Coordinates of C-alpha atoms in Angstrom, one line a residue:
Chain A
M1 CA 39.7 17.6 -16.9
S2 CA 40.6 14.5 -18.9
D3 CA 41.4 12.8 -15.6
I4 CA 38.3 11.1 -14.3
W5 CA 38.2 11.0 -10.5
Q6 CA 38.7 7.4 -9.5
G7 CA 37.9 7.7 -5.8
P8 CA 35.1 5.8 -4.0
L9 CA 31.5 7.0 -4.2
D10 CA 29.4 4.5 -2.3
K11 CA 25.7 4.6 -3.0
I12 CA 23.6 5.6 0.1
D13 CA 20.3 5.9 -1.8
N14 CA 19.2 7.1 -5.3
W15 CA 20.2 10.7 -4.4
R16 CA 23.2 10.4 -2.1
W17 CA 26.8 9.0 -2.5
R18 CA 29.4 8.7 0.2
I19 CA 33.1 9.2 0.1
P20 CA 34.2 7.1 3.1
K21 CA 36.3 8.6 5.8
S22 CA 38.9 5.9 5.1
Y23 CA 39.5 7.3 1.6
K24 CA 42.2 9.7 2.8
S25 CA 44.0 9.7 6.1
G26 CA 43.2 13.0 7.8
M27 CA 39.5 13.1 6.9
R28 CA 37.5 13.6 10.1
V29 CA 34.1 12.8 8.6
P30 CA 32.9 11.2 5.4
G31 CA 31.9 13.2 2.3
V32 CA 28.3 13.0 1.0
I33 CA 27.4 14.2 -2.5
Y34 CA 23.8 14.7 -3.6
A35 CA 23.4 13.5 -7.2
D36 CA 21.7 11.0 -9.4
E37 CA 23.6 8.5 -11.5
K38 CA 23.6 10.7 -14.6
L39 CA 25.0 13.8 -12.8
L40 CA 27.5 11.7 -11.0
K41 CA 29.2 11.0 -14.3
D42 CA 29.7 14.7 -14.8
I43 CA 30.9 15.1 -11.2
R44 CA 33.6 12.5 -11.8
Q45 CA 35.0 14.5 -14.7
D46 CA 36.8 17.0 -12.5
K47 CA 38.5 17.2 -9.1
A48 CA 35.4 18.4 -7.2
S49 CA 35.0 15.1 -5.3
E50 CA 38.6 15.3 -4.1
Q51 CA 37.8 18.7 -2.8
V52 CA 34.8 17.3 -0.9
A53 CA 37.3 14.9 0.8
N54 CA 39.7 17.7 1.5
V55 CA 37.1 19.8 3.3
A56 CA 36.5 16.8 5.6
F57 CA 39.9 17.6 7.1
L58 CA 38.7 20.9 8.7
P59 CA 38.9 20.8 12.5
G60 CA 35.5 20.6 14.2
I61 CA 33.6 19.5 11.1
V62 CA 30.3 17.9 12.0
K63 CA 28.6 14.9 10.4
Y64 CA 29.9 15.1 6.8
S65 CA 31.4 17.3 4.2
L66 CA 28.5 17.9 1.9
A67 CA 28.1 18.7 -1.8
M68 CA 25.0 19.6 -3.8
P69 CA 24.2 18.2 -7.3
D70 CA 25.5 21.4 -9.0
I71 CA 29.0 20.7 -7.5
H72 CA 32.0 21.4 -9.6
W73 CA 35.7 22.0 -9.2
G74 CA 36.6 25.2 -7.3
Y75 CA 39.7 26.2 -5.3
G76 CA 39.9 24.8 -1.8
F77 CA 36.2 24.1 -1.3
P78 CA 34.3 22.7 -4.3
I79 CA 31.6 25.0 -5.7
G80 CA 28.4 23.5 -4.3
G81 CA 30.0 22.6 -1.0
V82 CA 28.4 22.8 2.5
A83 CA 30.5 22.3 5.7
A84 CA 29.4 22.9 9.3
T85 CA 31.9 23.1 12.1
D86 CA 31.2 23.0 15.8
V87 CA 32.1 26.4 17.3
G88 CA 32.3 24.9 20.8
Q89 CA 34.7 22.2 19.7
E90 CA 37.3 24.4 18.2
G91 CA 35.5 24.4 14.9
V92 CA 37.1 26.5 12.2
I93 CA 36.0 29.2 9.8
S94 CA 37.7 29.3 6.4
P95 CA 37.6 32.3 4.1
G96 CA 38.0 29.9 1.2
G97 CA 34.8 28.1 2.3
V98 CA 33.0 31.3 1.5
G99 CA 34.9 32.3 -1.6
F100 CA 36.1 35.6 -3.0
D101 CA 32.7 36.8 -4.0
I102 CA 31.3 37.0 -0.5
N103 CA 27.5 37.0 -0.5
C104 CA 27.2 36.4 -4.2
G105 CA 23.5 35.8 -4.4
V106 CA 20.2 36.1 -6.2
R107 CA 17.0 38.0 -5.9
L108 CA 13.7 37.4 -7.6
L109 CA 11.0 40.0 -8.1
K110 CA 7.6 39.6 -9.6
T111 CA 5.5 41.9 -11.7
N112 CA 1.8 41.8 -12.5
F113 CA 2.5 41.6 -16.2
Q114 CA 1.5 38.6 -18.3
Y115 CA 3.8 37.7 -21.2
D116 CA 1.3 38.8 -23.8
E117 CA 1.1 42.3 -22.3
I118 CA 4.9 42.8 -22.4
K119 CA 6.2 40.7 -25.3
D120 CA 6.6 43.7 -27.7
K121 CA 8.4 45.7 -25.0
I122 CA 11.1 43.1 -24.1
K123 CA 13.6 44.6 -26.5
D124 CA 13.1 48.2 -25.2
L125 CA 13.3 46.9 -21.7
I126 CA 16.5 45.1 -22.2
Y127 CA 18.1 48.1 -23.9
V128 CA 17.0 50.5 -21.2
L129 CA 18.2 48.1 -18.5
F130 CA 21.5 47.6 -20.2
S131 CA 22.1 51.4 -20.5
D132 CA 20.9 52.2 -16.9
I133 CA 22.5 49.4 -15.0
P134 CA 26.3 49.6 -15.0
S135 CA 27.7 46.1 -15.9
G136 CA 30.8 44.6 -17.1
V137 CA 34.3 44.2 -15.6
G138 CA 35.2 46.9 -13.2
S139 CA 32.0 48.8 -13.9
K140 CA 31.5 51.9 -11.9
G141 CA 28.1 53.0 -10.7
D142 CA 26.2 56.3 -10.6
I143 CA 25.4 55.7 -7.0
R144 CA 28.4 57.4 -5.5
V145 CA 29.1 57.2 -1.8
S146 CA 31.4 59.0 0.6
Q147 CA 33.7 57.0 2.9
K148 CA 31.4 57.7 5.8
E149 CA 28.5 56.3 3.8
E150 CA 30.6 53.3 2.7
R151 CA 31.0 52.4 6.4
E152 CA 27.3 52.8 6.9
I153 CA 26.7 50.4 4.0
L154 CA 28.9 47.8 5.6
V155 CA 26.9 47.9 8.8
K156 CA 23.3 48.5 7.5
G157 CA 23.5 46.5 4.2
A158 CA 20.3 46.8 2.2
G159 CA 18.8 48.9 5.0
W160 CA 21.2 51.7 3.9
A161 CA 19.7 51.7 0.5
V162 CA 16.2 51.7 1.8
D163 CA 17.1 54.7 4.0
K164 CA 18.3 56.5 0.9
G165 CA 14.9 55.9 -0.8
Y166 CA 16.1 52.9 -2.9
G167 CA 13.4 50.6 -1.7
T168 CA 11.0 49.8 1.1
K169 CA 10.9 48.2 4.5
E170 CA 9.0 45.3 2.8
D171 CA 12.0 44.6 0.6
L172 CA 14.1 44.1 3.7
E173 CA 11.7 41.6 5.1
C174 CA 12.0 39.6 1.9
T175 CA 15.8 39.5 2.1
E176 CA 17.9 36.8 3.9
E177 CA 19.0 38.3 7.2
Y178 CA 16.7 41.2 6.5
G179 CA 19.5 42.6 4.3
A180 CA 22.2 42.9 7.0
M181 CA 24.1 40.6 9.3
S182 CA 24.7 42.0 12.7
G183 CA 28.3 42.1 14.0
A184 CA 29.8 43.6 10.9
D185 CA 32.9 45.6 11.9
P186 CA 34.2 48.2 9.4
L187 CA 37.5 48.2 11.3
A188 CA 38.2 44.6 10.4
V189 CA 38.3 45.7 6.7
S190 CA 41.5 46.8 5.0
E191 CA 42.0 50.2 3.3
R192 CA 42.5 48.2 0.1
A193 CA 39.0 46.7 0.3
Y194 CA 37.5 50.2 0.8
E195 CA 39.5 51.4 -2.2
R196 CA 38.1 48.6 -4.4
G197 CA 34.6 48.9 -3.2
K198 CA 33.9 52.6 -3.3
A199 CA 32.9 53.1 -6.9
Q200 CA 31.1 49.8 -7.4
S201 CA 27.9 50.0 -5.5
G202 CA 24.9 49.5 -7.8
T203 CA 26.9 47.7 -10.4
L204 CA 26.2 44.2 -11.8
G205 CA 29.7 43.0 -12.4
S206 CA 30.8 40.4 -14.9
G207 CA 31.3 36.7 -15.5
N208 CA 28.2 34.7 -14.5
H209 CA 26.4 37.7 -13.0
F210 CA 23.3 38.7 -14.8
L211 CA 19.9 40.4 -14.8
E212 CA 17.1 38.4 -16.5
I213 CA 13.5 39.1 -17.5
Q214 CA 11.7 35.8 -17.2
L215 CA 8.3 34.2 -17.5
I216 CA 6.8 31.5 -15.3
D217 CA 6.4 28.5 -17.5
Q218 CA 5.5 25.8 -15.0
L219 CA 3.8 25.6 -11.6
Y220 CA 4.5 22.7 -9.3
D221 CA 2.6 23.7 -6.1
S222 CA -0.6 25.6 -6.7
R223 CA -1.2 26.4 -3.1
L224 CA 2.3 27.9 -2.6
C225 CA 2.0 29.8 -5.9
D226 CA -1.4 31.2 -4.7
D227 CA 0.2 32.3 -1.4
L228 CA 3.1 34.0 -3.3
G229 CA 0.7 35.5 -6.0
L230 CA 2.3 33.7 -8.9
V231 CA 0.5 32.4 -12.0
L232 CA 1.5 30.8 -15.3
G233 CA 2.8 33.3 -17.9
Q234 CA 3.6 35.9 -15.3
I235 CA 6.8 38.0 -15.8
T236 CA 9.5 38.0 -13.2
V237 CA 13.0 39.6 -12.9
M238 CA 16.0 37.8 -11.5
I239 CA 19.2 39.6 -10.4
H240 CA 22.5 37.7 -9.7
S241 CA 25.4 39.7 -8.3
G242 CA 27.7 39.9 -5.3
S243 CA 30.1 42.1 -3.3
R244 CA 32.3 43.0 -6.3
G245 CA 35.9 44.1 -5.7
F246 CA 35.2 44.8 -2.0
G247 CA 34.4 41.2 -1.2
Y248 CA 37.3 39.8 -3.3
Q249 CA 39.7 42.0 -1.4
V250 CA 38.3 41.0 2.0
C251 CA 38.7 37.3 1.1
D252 CA 42.2 37.8 -0.3
D253 CA 43.4 39.7 2.8
Y254 CA 42.1 37.0 5.1
V255 CA 43.2 33.9 3.1
K256 CA 46.7 35.4 3.2
S257 CA 46.6 36.0 6.9
M258 CA 45.0 32.7 7.8
I259 CA 47.7 30.7 6.1
R260 CA 49.8 31.7 9.1
C261 CA 47.1 30.3 11.4
L262 CA 47.6 26.8 10.0
S263 CA 50.9 26.4 11.9
K264 CA 49.8 28.6 14.8
Y265 CA 46.8 26.4 15.6
H266 CA 48.4 23.1 14.3
I267 CA 45.8 22.6 11.6
N268 CA 46.5 20.1 8.9
V269 CA 44.7 20.6 5.6
P270 CA 45.7 19.3 2.2
D271 CA 45.2 22.6 0.3
R272 CA 46.4 26.0 1.4
Q273 CA 43.3 27.6 0.0
L274 CA 41.5 25.9 2.9
A275 CA 43.4 28.2 5.3
C276 CA 41.3 28.6 8.4
A277 CA 41.3 29.5 12.1
P278 CA 39.0 28.5 15.0
V279 CA 35.8 30.6 14.9
N280 CA 36.5 31.7 18.4
S281 CA 40.1 32.8 17.8
T282 CA 41.0 36.4 17.3
E283 CA 41.6 35.8 13.6
G284 CA 38.4 33.8 13.2
K285 CA 36.3 36.5 14.8
Q286 CA 38.0 39.2 12.8
Y287 CA 37.4 37.4 9.5
L288 CA 33.7 36.9 10.4
A289 CA 33.3 40.6 11.2
A290 CA 34.9 41.5 7.9
M291 CA 33.0 38.9 6.0
K292 CA 29.7 40.4 7.4
C293 CA 30.8 43.8 6.0
A294 CA 31.2 42.3 2.6
A295 CA 27.9 40.4 2.9
N296 CA 26.1 43.6 3.8
Y297 CA 27.8 45.4 0.9
A298 CA 26.4 42.8 -1.4
W299 CA 22.9 43.1 -0.1
A300 CA 23.0 46.9 -0.5
N301 CA 24.3 46.3 -4.0
R302 CA 21.5 44.0 -5.0
Q303 CA 19.0 46.4 -3.4
C304 CA 20.4 49.2 -5.6
L305 CA 20.3 47.0 -8.7
M306 CA 16.6 46.3 -8.0
Y307 CA 16.0 50.0 -7.5
L308 CA 17.6 50.7 -10.9
T309 CA 15.5 47.8 -12.4
R310 CA 12.3 49.3 -11.1
K311 CA 13.3 52.7 -12.5
S312 CA 14.0 51.2 -15.9
F313 CA 10.5 49.6 -15.9
Q314 CA 9.0 52.9 -14.9
R315 CA 10.8 54.6 -17.8
V316 CA 9.6 52.0 -20.4
F317 CA 6.0 51.7 -19.2
N318 CA 5.5 55.2 -17.7
K319 CA 3.9 53.7 -14.6
S320 CA 5.0 53.5 -11.0
W321 CA 6.8 50.2 -10.0
E322 CA 4.2 49.7 -7.3
S323 CA 1.4 49.7 -9.9
M324 CA 3.4 47.2 -11.9
G325 CA 3.4 44.9 -8.8
M326 CA 7.2 44.8 -8.8
Q327 CA 7.6 43.3 -5.3
L328 CA 10.6 41.4 -4.1
I329 CA 9.9 37.7 -3.6
Y330 CA 13.2 36.9 -1.8
D331 CA 16.9 37.5 -1.9
V332 CA 19.3 34.7 -1.0
A333 CA 23.1 34.5 -0.4
H334 CA 24.9 31.5 -1.9
N335 CA 28.5 32.2 -0.8
I336 CA 28.5 32.8 2.9
A337 CA 29.3 31.5 6.4
K338 CA 26.7 31.7 9.1
I339 CA 26.5 30.9 12.8
E340 CA 23.4 28.7 13.2
K341 CA 22.0 26.2 15.7
Y342 CA 21.2 22.6 14.8
T343 CA 20.5 19.4 16.7
V344 CA 23.3 17.0 16.2
D345 CA 23.0 13.5 17.8
G346 CA 20.2 14.8 20.0
K347 CA 22.2 17.8 21.3
E348 CA 21.7 21.4 20.2
K349 CA 25.0 22.8 18.8
T350 CA 26.2 26.1 17.6
L351 CA 27.7 25.6 14.2
C352 CA 29.5 27.6 11.6
V353 CA 27.8 26.7 8.3
H354 CA 29.9 27.4 5.2
R355 CA 27.8 27.6 2.0
K356 CA 30.1 27.9 -1.0
G357 CA 27.8 27.8 -4.0
A358 CA 24.9 26.5 -1.8
T359 CA 21.7 28.2 -0.7
R360 CA 20.2 28.4 2.8
A361 CA 16.9 26.5 2.7
F362 CA 15.2 26.9 6.1
G363 CA 12.1 24.8 6.5
P364 CA 8.7 25.9 7.7
G365 CA 8.5 27.5 11.1
H366 CA 12.1 28.6 11.4
P367 CA 12.4 31.6 13.7
A368 CA 14.7 33.4 11.2
L369 CA 11.9 33.7 8.7
P370 CA 9.6 36.6 8.4
D371 CA 5.9 35.9 9.2
R372 CA 4.8 35.9 5.6
Y373 CA 7.1 32.9 4.9
K374 CA 6.9 31.1 8.2
R375 CA 4.3 28.6 7.1
M376 CA 5.7 27.8 3.7
G377 CA 9.4 27.8 4.5
Q378 CA 12.1 30.0 3.1
P379 CA 12.0 30.9 -0.7
V380 CA 15.1 29.5 -2.5
I381 CA 16.1 31.0 -5.8
I382 CA 18.0 28.8 -8.3
P383 CA 19.3 30.5 -11.4
G384 CA 20.0 28.3 -14.4
D385 CA 21.8 29.1 -17.6
M386 CA 20.5 31.7 -20.1
G387 CA 19.0 29.2 -22.5
R388 CA 17.0 27.0 -20.2
N389 CA 15.3 27.6 -16.8
S390 CA 15.5 29.0 -13.3
Y391 CA 13.5 27.8 -10.3
L392 CA 11.8 29.1 -7.2
L393 CA 11.8 26.5 -4.4
V394 CA 11.2 26.5 -0.7
G395 CA 13.2 25.0 2.1
T396 CA 12.1 21.9 4.0
Q397 CA 12.4 20.3 7.4
K398 CA 14.4 17.6 5.8
A399 CA 17.0 20.1 4.8
M400 CA 17.3 21.2 8.4
E401 CA 17.9 17.6 9.4
E402 CA 20.2 16.5 6.6
T403 CA 22.0 19.4 5.1
F404 CA 22.2 22.1 7.7
G405 CA 19.3 23.9 6.1
S406 CA 21.0 24.0 2.7
T407 CA 20.3 23.2 -0.9
C408 CA 21.8 23.7 -4.4
H409 CA 22.5 27.2 -5.8
G410 CA 22.4 26.9 -9.6
A411 CA 23.1 24.6 -12.6
G412 CA 26.8 24.2 -12.0
R413 CA 29.5 24.4 -14.7
V414 CA 30.7 21.4 -16.7
K415 CA 32.8 23.0 -19.4
S416 CA 35.7 25.4 -18.8
R417 CA 35.8 28.9 -20.2
S418 CA 38.7 28.1 -22.5
A419 CA 36.9 25.0 -23.9
A420 CA 33.8 27.2 -24.4
L421 CA 35.8 29.8 -26.3
R422 CA 37.4 27.1 -28.5
T423 CA 34.2 25.3 -29.4
I424 CA 31.3 27.8 -29.4
D425 CA 30.7 30.4 -32.0
A426 CA 29.1 33.6 -30.6
N427 CA 27.0 34.4 -33.7
R428 CA 25.6 31.0 -33.9
L429 CA 24.8 31.0 -30.2
I430 CA 23.0 34.4 -30.3
K431 CA 20.9 33.2 -33.3
E432 CA 20.0 30.0 -31.4
L433 CA 18.9 32.0 -28.4
E434 CA 17.0 34.4 -30.6
A435 CA 15.2 31.4 -32.2
K436 CA 14.0 30.5 -28.6
N437 CA 12.9 34.1 -28.2
I438 CA 15.7 35.0 -25.8
L439 CA 17.4 38.3 -26.3
V440 CA 20.9 38.7 -24.8
K441 CA 22.9 41.9 -24.3
A442 CA 26.4 41.7 -22.9
S443 CA 29.4 44.0 -22.5
G444 CA 31.6 41.5 -24.3
R445 CA 31.0 38.7 -26.8
G446 CA 33.4 36.6 -24.9
T447 CA 31.1 36.6 -21.9
I448 CA 28.2 35.3 -24.0
V449 CA 30.3 32.3 -25.2
E450 CA 31.8 31.6 -21.8
E451 CA 28.3 31.6 -20.3
A452 CA 26.6 29.5 -23.1
P453 CA 23.9 27.1 -21.9
E454 CA 26.0 24.1 -22.9
V455 CA 28.8 24.9 -20.4
Y456 CA 26.3 24.3 -17.6
K457 CA 24.6 21.2 -16.3
D458 CA 20.8 21.1 -17.0
V459 CA 19.3 22.9 -14.0
N460 CA 16.2 20.8 -14.4
E461 CA 18.2 17.7 -13.5
V462 CA 19.9 19.5 -10.6
V463 CA 16.6 20.6 -9.1
D464 CA 15.1 17.1 -9.7
V465 CA 17.8 15.7 -7.3
V466 CA 17.2 18.2 -4.5
A467 CA 13.4 17.9 -4.8
N468 CA 13.6 14.1 -4.9
A469 CA 16.0 14.0 -2.0
G470 CA 13.6 16.3 -0.1
I471 CA 16.0 19.1 0.7
A472 CA 13.9 21.6 -1.2
R473 CA 10.4 21.8 -2.6
R474 CA 9.6 23.1 -6.1
V475 CA 7.2 26.1 -6.3
C476 CA 7.5 27.1 -10.0
R477 CA 9.9 27.3 -12.9
M478 CA 10.8 30.3 -15.1
R479 CA 12.3 30.6 -18.6
P480 CA 14.4 33.6 -19.8
L481 CA 13.1 36.2 -22.2
G482 CA 15.8 38.8 -22.0
V483 CA 19.2 38.6 -20.4
I484 CA 21.8 41.2 -19.5
K485 CA 25.3 39.8 -18.9
G486 CA 28.2 41.7 -17.4
Chain B
M1 CA 59.1 29.8 -27.3
K2 CA 55.8 29.6 -25.5
T3 CA 56.2 31.1 -22.0
Y4 CA 52.8 29.9 -20.7
E5 CA 49.8 27.7 -21.3
I6 CA 46.3 27.8 -20.0
I7 CA 45.3 24.7 -18.2
N8 CA 41.7 23.5 -18.0
H9 CA 39.7 24.2 -14.9
T10 CA 35.9 23.9 -14.8
A11 CA 35.0 27.3 -13.4
D12 CA 38.2 29.3 -13.2
I13 CA 41.4 29.7 -15.2
G14 CA 44.6 27.8 -14.6
L15 CA 48.0 28.8 -15.8
K16 CA 51.2 27.0 -16.3
V17 CA 54.2 29.3 -16.7
F18 CA 57.8 28.7 -17.7
G19 CA 61.0 30.8 -17.3
K20 CA 64.7 30.2 -17.7
N21 CA 65.3 31.6 -14.2
L22 CA 63.1 32.8 -11.4
E23 CA 63.0 36.4 -12.6
A24 CA 61.9 35.3 -16.0
L25 CA 59.3 33.0 -14.5
F26 CA 57.8 35.9 -12.5
L27 CA 57.8 38.3 -15.4
N28 CA 56.3 35.7 -17.7
A29 CA 53.6 35.0 -15.2
A30 CA 52.7 38.6 -14.9
Q31 CA 52.6 39.0 -18.7
A32 CA 50.3 36.0 -18.9
M33 CA 48.0 37.4 -16.3
F34 CA 47.6 40.6 -18.2
E35 CA 47.0 38.7 -21.4
I36 CA 44.1 36.9 -19.7
I37 CA 42.7 40.1 -18.4
L38 CA 43.0 42.3 -21.5
E39 CA 41.5 41.9 -24.9
K40 CA 44.0 42.0 -27.8
T41 CA 43.9 45.3 -29.5
E42 CA 45.2 46.7 -32.8
K43 CA 45.9 50.1 -31.2
E44 CA 49.0 48.9 -29.5
S45 CA 51.1 51.5 -31.2
L46 CA 49.1 54.2 -29.3
F47 CA 50.3 52.8 -26.0
K48 CA 53.7 54.2 -26.7
K49 CA 52.4 57.7 -26.6
Q50 CA 51.0 57.1 -23.1
E51 CA 52.8 58.3 -20.1
S52 CA 54.5 55.5 -18.2
K53 CA 54.1 55.1 -14.5
K54 CA 56.3 53.6 -11.9
F55 CA 55.4 51.7 -8.8
L56 CA 57.6 50.1 -6.2
L57 CA 56.7 46.7 -4.9
N58 CA 58.1 45.2 -1.8
K59 CA 56.6 42.0 -0.2
Q60 CA 57.8 39.6 2.4
G61 CA 56.7 36.0 2.6
S62 CA 57.8 32.6 4.0
N63 CA 58.4 30.6 0.9
L64 CA 58.8 31.0 -2.8
E65 CA 55.2 29.9 -3.7
E66 CA 53.8 32.5 -1.3
I67 CA 56.1 35.2 -2.9
F68 CA 54.8 34.1 -6.3
V69 CA 51.1 34.6 -5.2
F70 CA 52.0 37.9 -3.5
W71 CA 53.7 39.1 -6.7
L72 CA 50.7 38.4 -8.9
S73 CA 48.2 39.6 -6.2
E74 CA 50.1 42.9 -5.9
L75 CA 50.0 43.5 -9.6
L76 CA 46.3 42.6 -9.7
Y77 CA 45.7 45.1 -6.9
L78 CA 47.7 47.8 -8.7
F79 CA 45.6 47.1 -11.8
N80 CA 42.3 47.2 -9.9
S81 CA 43.1 50.3 -7.8
E82 CA 45.4 52.4 -10.1
G83 CA 44.6 50.8 -13.5
L84 CA 48.3 49.9 -13.9
I85 CA 49.2 47.5 -16.6
M86 CA 52.7 46.3 -16.3
N87 CA 54.9 46.7 -19.4
K88 CA 58.2 45.8 -17.7
A89 CA 59.6 45.4 -14.3
D90 CA 63.1 45.6 -12.8
I91 CA 63.3 42.9 -10.1
H92 CA 65.9 44.1 -7.6
K93 CA 65.6 41.2 -5.2
L94 CA 63.8 37.9 -5.4
D95 CA 64.2 34.9 -3.1
S96 CA 62.0 32.7 -1.0
N97 CA 61.5 35.4 1.6
C98 CA 61.0 38.5 -0.4
I99 CA 60.5 40.3 -3.7
Q100 CA 61.5 43.9 -4.4
A101 CA 60.7 45.3 -7.8
E102 CA 60.1 48.5 -9.7
I103 CA 57.0 48.1 -11.9
I104 CA 56.8 50.2 -15.0
G105 CA 53.6 50.4 -17.0
R106 CA 50.7 52.3 -18.5
I107 CA 47.4 53.3 -17.0
F108 CA 44.4 51.4 -18.4
N109 CA 42.5 53.5 -20.9
T110 CA 39.0 52.5 -21.8
D111 CA 39.3 54.3 -25.1
L112 CA 42.2 52.2 -26.2
E113 CA 41.5 48.8 -24.8
R114 CA 39.0 46.5 -23.2
I115 CA 38.9 44.1 -20.4
K116 CA 38.3 40.5 -21.4
T117 CA 38.2 38.7 -18.1
E118 CA 37.9 39.9 -14.6
I119 CA 40.3 38.0 -12.4
K120 CA 38.9 38.2 -8.8
A121 CA 42.0 36.8 -7.1
V122 CA 45.1 34.6 -7.3
T123 CA 44.4 31.4 -5.4
Y124 CA 46.7 28.9 -3.5
H125 CA 44.8 25.9 -4.9
E126 CA 47.2 23.5 -6.7
L127 CA 49.9 26.2 -6.5
E128 CA 53.4 25.1 -7.5
V129 CA 56.7 26.8 -8.2
K130 CA 59.5 24.4 -9.0
K131 CA 62.8 24.0 -10.8
T132 CA 62.4 21.7 -13.8
E133 CA 64.8 18.8 -14.3
R134 CA 66.4 20.4 -17.3
G135 CA 67.6 23.3 -15.2
Y136 CA 68.9 26.6 -16.3
E137 CA 71.6 25.5 -18.7
A138 CA 69.4 23.4 -20.9
K139 CA 68.8 24.7 -24.4
T140 CA 65.1 24.9 -23.7
E141 CA 64.2 28.0 -21.8
R142 CA 62.3 26.0 -19.2
G143 CA 64.4 26.2 -16.1
Y144 CA 61.5 27.0 -13.8
E145 CA 57.9 26.2 -13.9
A146 CA 54.9 27.4 -11.9
K147 CA 51.2 26.5 -11.8
V148 CA 48.5 28.8 -10.4
I149 CA 44.7 29.1 -10.6
F150 CA 42.9 32.4 -10.8
D151 CA 39.4 32.9 -9.5
V152 CA 37.4 34.5 -12.4

């Protein structure tokens, strides 16, 4: 990462920078990165901008290859990338544009506790949550399913969990896609994916996945907070997880098979990880049907994790979760491809929107939103690092017009894992977090170091950019009290 | 002689591997991958008492780089599904169209060792497998070199 990216980033306004189409022959559209001058310096430190330019090669790409301010170097697509392709104009779908952790996402639930009522119980809660929620690499869950049930999960998503009694209909209403994408085809999924997925339902996973107890430390929009029933000092819980080994295998299978499609459909991309096929081709349709299975698996998983969380709270407080007001605010996917309609140059078009480390941010009035959120716009959940903040935002009309209804997804890494392990001392870090009243439990000390706050950008700066650019609106901010890391 | 080095990547883990010939390159890459996955342990002597398992691996591809990714992906799959940790491998055939090998290893045992890093997948991003200028005969063992990025 010592090589600073030297390519052109022309200023559009204070929050947007353009990589002109002329930068590389083969780019079909320009690249546009959302950032301020300060974040742009970080962005130049790795190869993410080059990846924004590479994504602009995709056949059928519309308007621009986008990147959010939390952008960083990924493989194929940058993390923080958004690309929409025109399905009617041989637009492609790329498994690499979704990523291995299909429907990695976040959910936020509220409680009716105030910090003062719960502060002496944080430690108990974290220990109970840590023991009751399987986490860590290759963790296996207590929620065991038969192969027939696994197929049901792939089709019904979070609805499967609700049918089992792990939640309510209301939870589904507060989940993107109501917890399941239609069109999931279990036959499009390999035996290997089944094999890897069968024991991992209801497990958190590892790496940057987490469960956090938080308190609301700042309100930005009192009317929206009133509507959502949120006040200063209130306790919330955030869950970040994805489709585990199941999704990794689906992506792996299809990246490998789509490399063949590059020559079959005469597609020229500068990186094999951008392997793709037209959305309307047999291969494209098959991938989409398999991706939906993985997405539904992830929603079922986060629903199970929330169920286990509610049970842990019940165990510690000896009260029902309903009486503790543990309602889901919303659940969003931030690694996914969706078929959505947008007006482009005055015409309505059906687009395949890839969000790779980006969150859907539908504005007020969108038909996909449940009645309760129609007026305010879709809730958007932005997890930060474990030492600073996380945010609740809502989508805007401007996001619909400018970014295919998308906004950022988190803080974004700036420091590699190996650099973190070289320079950060675990004991010092745990003490520093304790001094800020943040208790961390992790399966491995390495994870704590690799996920230290300083390896991330400041989420406050990232959210400033999307709020100032108008592609999301701030509702409130949280800070962590207790964190479970995989 | 160092057989691999970790290269910086913001979110994931990059690996540069060396080998005096192709077989050595592939074996060194596999070894490096397991060193990334597993935490070092002092109980290594206990591994000897463990039963060893054999798996046959046979993959076709259209070029050497693809074969290299297939090789590591297969080993990763065997680890994730069977818990197989490769100790050694007899590579029977290896060229730019196929790899056939017998993998011999132990089964991952949570009482003896811990996983350090979950590798989600082997990616094609910046993938390279090439002969280095010095070639086989040079005194250095670096006849072949490969670069690969793992999604973690």
